[in-house]
Every structure is written in C-alpha cells, then in structure tokens.
Amino acid sequence: MKSKTTAGILAIFLGWLGIHHFYLGNKSKGLLYLIIQVSCFFGAFIIGPLLLSIMGIGALIMGLSWIVSVLLGVIGFIEGIVLLCKDQNDFDIKYNDGISSVYTGQYQHAAPQQPQAAPRQQAETDGGNKSKSKAEQLVDLKKLLDNGVLTQEEFDDEKRKILNP
C-alpha cells in the first residue's frame, strides 16, 4: 500500500532524481529523471570543464546542465506539493489499485460497489440459522456490515437476534 505522504516527501526532497516515480510504480518516468540528472552531472562537472579548456562552449554546456538540473528539482518539488494536496481517495484510486483506507482506518475498495440483494437475504436467514455457532453468525454479519450490505441499525438488530434468541 503506497502512502501519499511518503510519495510527497520523496518528491519534495528527492524529486530531482525521480525517486517518487519509482515509489509510485512509474519506473519509466523515474528512469528518465535519473538519466537526465546523470547527464547533467557529466555535463556540469566533466564534459563542460574539459570543453572549457579546449573551446568556449564548455561554459554553455555547464550552464545548461545546471539549469536543467535545477528545473527538474523545481518540478519534483511541485509534484510533491501536488501529491500532498491530492485527495486521499483519488490517490488510492490512481496508485493503490482502488484500495483505500479513507474514513474507516481499514483497507477497502475506494469505489464501493452497489450491494446485491442476495447477501441481504442471506443475512436475514442466517439470523435464524442454528447450525452455525453464534460467533460464526456474528462474523458473517460483520462482513456484511463492512461490505455495506447492511446498515449499522440492521447489523445491531440482527446481532441482538443472534445473542438473545
């Protein structure tokens, strides 16, 4: 499960290297950032100074390398701010395959599906099912509540029926 905060902090501090893209699963974009930064390093510290002593274009290469490097750093910083400001549900849909921890503290699908009629009927008949233990019936009932099939009120009513027959 990818964290929005971790991705944002990685982008702010290491965004110039594209580390946040690796973390978020976009390896091609992360690799692009990394290749550009390595090229800028060679341009600013190796090729530029060599050409500076040989020709006058070394200063231009060094300057452009620094500009591109700083520009990628600014872009990474902005991406970090955008990630931190992004809605948690939207982040989860994009980077966590739709699995969210919003509001519940538990992981569930970010876009819940409509409840089906069959599980509700099953829950109503399970309340009178004596072949299952009370614990098993309560676990089944809790699953239906967590999946949004039952409301809290329906869950409480069925629970009372199971515990106080």
mmCIF file of N, CA, C and O in Angstrom, residues 1-8 23-24 81-111:
data_model
loop_
_atom_site.group_PDB
_atom_site.id
_atom_site.type_symbol
_atom_site.label_atom_id
_atom_site.label_comp_id
_atom_site.label_asym_id
_atom_site.label_seq_id
_atom_site.Cartn_x
_atom_site.Cartn_y
_atom_site.Cartn_z
ATOM 1 N N MET A 1 0.840 -1.170 0.000
ATOM 2 C CA MET A 1 0.000 0.000 0.000
ATOM 3 C C MET A 1 0.887 1.236 0.000
ATOM 4 O O MET A 1 1.693 1.411 0.895
ATOM 5 N N LYS A 2 0.757 2.045 -1.020
ATOM 6 C CA LYS A 2 1.589 3.238 -1.145
ATOM 7 C C LYS A 2 0.988 4.378 -0.328
ATOM 8 O O LYS A 2 -0.209 4.574 -0.296
ATOM 9 N N SER A 3 1.861 5.134 0.315
ATOM 10 C CA SER A 3 1.435 6.241 1.151
ATOM 11 C C SER A 3 1.563 7.559 0.394
ATOM 12 O O SER A 3 2.601 7.841 -0.207
ATOM 13 N N LYS A 4 0.521 8.363 0.482
ATOM 14 C CA LYS A 4 0.515 9.675 -0.158
ATOM 15 C C LYS A 4 1.580 10.572 0.475
ATOM 16 O O LYS A 4 2.302 11.284 -0.221
ATOM 17 N N THR A 5 1.715 10.516 1.788
ATOM 18 C CA THR A 5 2.695 11.341 2.494
ATOM 19 C C THR A 5 4.115 10.953 2.114
ATOM 20 O O THR A 5 4.957 11.820 1.854
ATOM 21 N N THR A 6 4.397 9.663 2.070
ATOM 22 C CA THR A 6 5.730 9.201 1.684
ATOM 23 C C THR A 6 6.061 9.651 0.269
ATOM 24 O O THR A 6 7.160 10.147 0.004
ATOM 25 N N ALA A 7 5.116 9.489 -0.639
ATOM 26 C CA ALA A 7 5.339 9.902 -2.031
ATOM 27 C C ALA A 7 5.598 11.404 -2.115
ATOM 28 O O ALA A 7 6.504 11.849 -2.833
ATOM 29 N N GLY A 8 4.840 12.194 -1.370
ATOM 30 C CA GLY A 8 5.019 13.638 -1.380
ATOM 31 C C GLY A 8 6.370 14.060 -0.823
ATOM 32 O O GLY A 8 7.050 14.926 -1.392
ATOM 33 N N TYR A 23 8.852 4.992 -6.547
ATOM 34 C CA TYR A 23 7.997 4.589 -5.423
ATOM 35 C C TYR A 23 6.547 4.377 -5.868
ATOM 36 O O TYR A 23 5.890 3.443 -5.435
ATOM 37 N N LEU A 24 6.062 5.251 -6.748
ATOM 38 C CA LEU A 24 4.670 5.168 -7.193
ATOM 39 C C LEU A 24 4.453 4.159 -8.317
ATOM 40 O O LEU A 24 3.343 3.974 -8.780
ATOM 41 N N ILE A 81 4.278 18.753 -3.707
ATOM 42 C CA ILE A 81 3.188 19.559 -3.150
ATOM 43 C C ILE A 81 1.846 19.079 -3.705
ATOM 44 O O ILE A 81 0.869 18.939 -2.965
ATOM 45 N N VAL A 82 1.801 18.797 -5.004
ATOM 46 C CA VAL A 82 0.562 18.308 -5.622
ATOM 47 C C VAL A 82 0.154 16.968 -5.005
ATOM 48 O O VAL A 82 -1.024 16.746 -4.702
ATOM 49 N N LEU A 83 1.121 16.074 -4.796
ATOM 50 C CA LEU A 83 0.809 14.774 -4.188
ATOM 51 C C LEU A 83 0.263 14.942 -2.770
ATOM 52 O O LEU A 83 -0.695 14.275 -2.382
ATOM 53 N N LEU A 84 0.867 15.825 -1.993
ATOM 54 C CA LEU A 84 0.413 16.033 -0.622
ATOM 55 C C LEU A 84 -0.968 16.678 -0.564
ATOM 56 O O LEU A 84 -1.725 16.440 0.380
ATOM 57 N N CYS A 85 -1.311 17.479 -1.558
ATOM 58 C CA CYS A 85 -2.613 18.149 -1.600
ATOM 59 C C CYS A 85 -3.696 17.297 -2.258
ATOM 60 O O CYS A 85 -4.872 17.631 -2.184
ATOM 61 N N LYS A 86 -3.302 16.213 -2.888
ATOM 62 C CA LYS A 86 -4.244 15.356 -3.618
ATOM 63 C C LYS A 86 -5.201 14.682 -2.630
ATOM 64 O O LYS A 86 -4.816 14.287 -1.534
ATOM 65 N N ASP A 87 -6.447 14.549 -3.033
ATOM 66 C CA ASP A 87 -7.435 13.849 -2.227
ATOM 67 C C ASP A 87 -6.999 12.396 -2.023
ATOM 68 O O ASP A 87 -6.553 11.741 -2.966
ATOM 69 N N GLN A 88 -7.128 11.905 -0.798
ATOM 70 C CA GLN A 88 -6.667 10.545 -0.475
ATOM 71 C C GLN A 88 -7.363 9.495 -1.340
ATOM 72 O O GLN A 88 -6.729 8.559 -1.814
ATOM 73 N N ASN A 89 -8.655 9.664 -1.559
ATOM 74 C CA ASN A 89 -9.392 8.693 -2.362
ATOM 75 C C ASN A 89 -8.895 8.676 -3.804
ATOM 76 O O ASN A 89 -8.716 7.613 -4.400
ATOM 77 N N ASP A 90 -8.641 9.872 -4.363
ATOM 78 C CA ASP A 90 -8.104 9.951 -5.733
ATOM 79 C C ASP A 90 -6.717 9.319 -5.812
ATOM 80 O O ASP A 90 -6.391 8.631 -6.776
ATOM 81 N N PHE A 91 -5.886 9.571 -4.808
ATOM 82 C CA PHE A 91 -4.547 8.981 -4.759
ATOM 83 C C PHE A 91 -4.647 7.454 -4.745
ATOM 84 O O PHE A 91 -3.949 6.768 -5.481
ATOM 85 N N ASP A 92 -5.541 6.938 -3.898
ATOM 86 C CA ASP A 92 -5.691 5.487 -3.784
ATOM 87 C C ASP A 92 -6.199 4.862 -5.076
ATOM 88 O O ASP A 92 -5.755 3.793 -5.468
ATOM 89 N N ILE A 93 -7.121 5.528 -5.735
ATOM 90 C CA ILE A 93 -7.639 5.004 -6.999
ATOM 91 C C ILE A 93 -6.525 4.938 -8.039
ATOM 92 O O ILE A 93 -6.393 3.959 -8.759
ATOM 93 N N LYS A 94 -5.672 5.965 -8.085
ATOM 94 C CA LYS A 94 -4.624 6.015 -9.103
ATOM 95 C C LYS A 94 -3.430 5.118 -8.773
ATOM 96 O O LYS A 94 -2.902 4.429 -9.636
ATOM 97 N N TYR A 95 -2.983 5.117 -7.522
ATOM 98 C CA TYR A 95 -1.729 4.451 -7.182
ATOM 99 C C TYR A 95 -1.880 3.175 -6.353
ATOM 100 O O TYR A 95 -0.927 2.431 -6.202
ATOM 101 N N ASN A 96 -3.050 2.925 -5.767
ATOM 102 C CA ASN A 96 -3.242 1.741 -4.926
ATOM 103 C C ASN A 96 -4.327 0.819 -5.462
ATOM 104 O O ASN A 96 -5.010 0.139 -4.698
ATOM 105 N N ASP A 97 -4.520 0.814 -6.748
ATOM 106 C CA ASP A 97 -5.494 -0.068 -7.412
ATOM 107 C C ASP A 97 -6.891 0.057 -6.818
ATOM 108 O O ASP A 97 -7.606 -0.925 -6.689
ATOM 109 N N GLY A 98 -7.254 1.267 -6.411
ATOM 110 C CA GLY A 98 -8.604 1.493 -5.900
ATOM 111 C C GLY A 98 -8.818 1.072 -4.472
ATOM 112 O O GLY A 98 -9.927 1.123 -3.977
ATOM 113 N N ILE A 99 -7.775 0.656 -3.775
ATOM 114 C CA ILE A 99 -7.921 0.237 -2.384
ATOM 115 C C ILE A 99 -7.641 1.435 -1.496
ATOM 116 O O ILE A 99 -6.634 2.106 -1.636
ATOM 117 N N SER A 100 -8.552 1.706 -0.562
ATOM 118 C CA SER A 100 -8.459 2.925 0.236
ATOM 119 C C SER A 100 -8.571 2.631 1.723
ATOM 120 O O SER A 100 -9.134 1.637 2.140
ATOM 121 N N SER A 101 -8.054 3.552 2.521
ATOM 122 C CA SER A 101 -8.213 3.485 3.970
ATOM 123 C C SER A 101 -8.960 4.706 4.470
ATOM 124 O O SER A 101 -8.943 5.017 5.635
ATOM 125 N N VAL A 102 -9.652 5.404 3.579
ATOM 126 C CA VAL A 102 -10.336 6.642 3.933
ATOM 127 C C VAL A 102 -11.454 6.365 4.929
ATOM 128 O O VAL A 102 -12.243 5.451 4.758
ATOM 129 N N TYR A 103 -11.509 7.159 5.965
ATOM 130 C CA TYR A 103 -12.568 7.205 6.973
ATOM 131 C C TYR A 103 -12.658 5.984 7.876
ATOM 132 O O TYR A 103 -13.118 6.099 8.986
ATOM 133 N N THR A 104 -12.292 4.816 7.443
ATOM 134 C CA THR A 104 -12.504 3.622 8.253
ATOM 135 C C THR A 104 -11.254 3.164 8.969
ATOM 136 O O THR A 104 -11.346 2.463 9.953
ATOM 137 N N GLY A 105 -10.083 3.521 8.446
ATOM 138 C CA GLY A 105 -8.850 3.010 9.015
ATOM 139 C C GLY A 105 -8.568 1.601 8.533
ATOM 140 O O GLY A 105 -7.557 1.028 8.844
ATOM 141 N N GLN A 106 -9.507 1.015 7.783
ATOM 142 C CA GLN A 106 -9.314 -0.311 7.223
ATOM 143 C C GLN A 106 -9.256 -0.176 5.720
ATOM 144 O O GLN A 106 -9.817 0.748 5.143
ATOM 145 N N TYR A 107 -8.591 -1.107 5.083
ATOM 146 C CA TYR A 107 -8.473 -1.057 3.640
ATOM 147 C C TYR A 107 -9.685 -1.694 3.001
ATOM 148 O O TYR A 107 -10.108 -2.769 3.362
ATOM 149 N N GLN A 108 -10.258 -0.961 2.064
ATOM 150 C CA GLN A 108 -11.392 -1.469 1.309
ATOM 151 C C GLN A 108 -11.378 -0.812 -0.055
ATOM 152 O O GLN A 108 -10.606 0.099 -0.293
ATOM 153 N N HIS A 109 -12.240 -1.246 -0.941
ATOM 154 C CA HIS A 109 -12.254 -0.656 -2.279
ATOM 155 C C HIS A 109 -12.692 0.798 -2.186
ATOM 156 O O HIS A 109 -13.645 1.124 -1.494
ATOM 157 N N ALA A 110 -11.964 1.667 -2.899
ATOM 158 C CA ALA A 110 -12.236 3.094 -2.844
ATOM 159 C C ALA A 110 -13.584 3.425 -3.471
ATOM 160 O O ALA A 110 -14.247 4.347 -3.055
ATOM 161 N N ALA A 111 -13.978 2.702 -4.483
ATOM 162 C CA ALA A 111 -15.268 2.919 -5.121
ATOM 163 C C ALA A 111 -16.141 1.700 -4.825
ATOM 164 O O ALA A 111 -16.135 0.732 -5.563
#
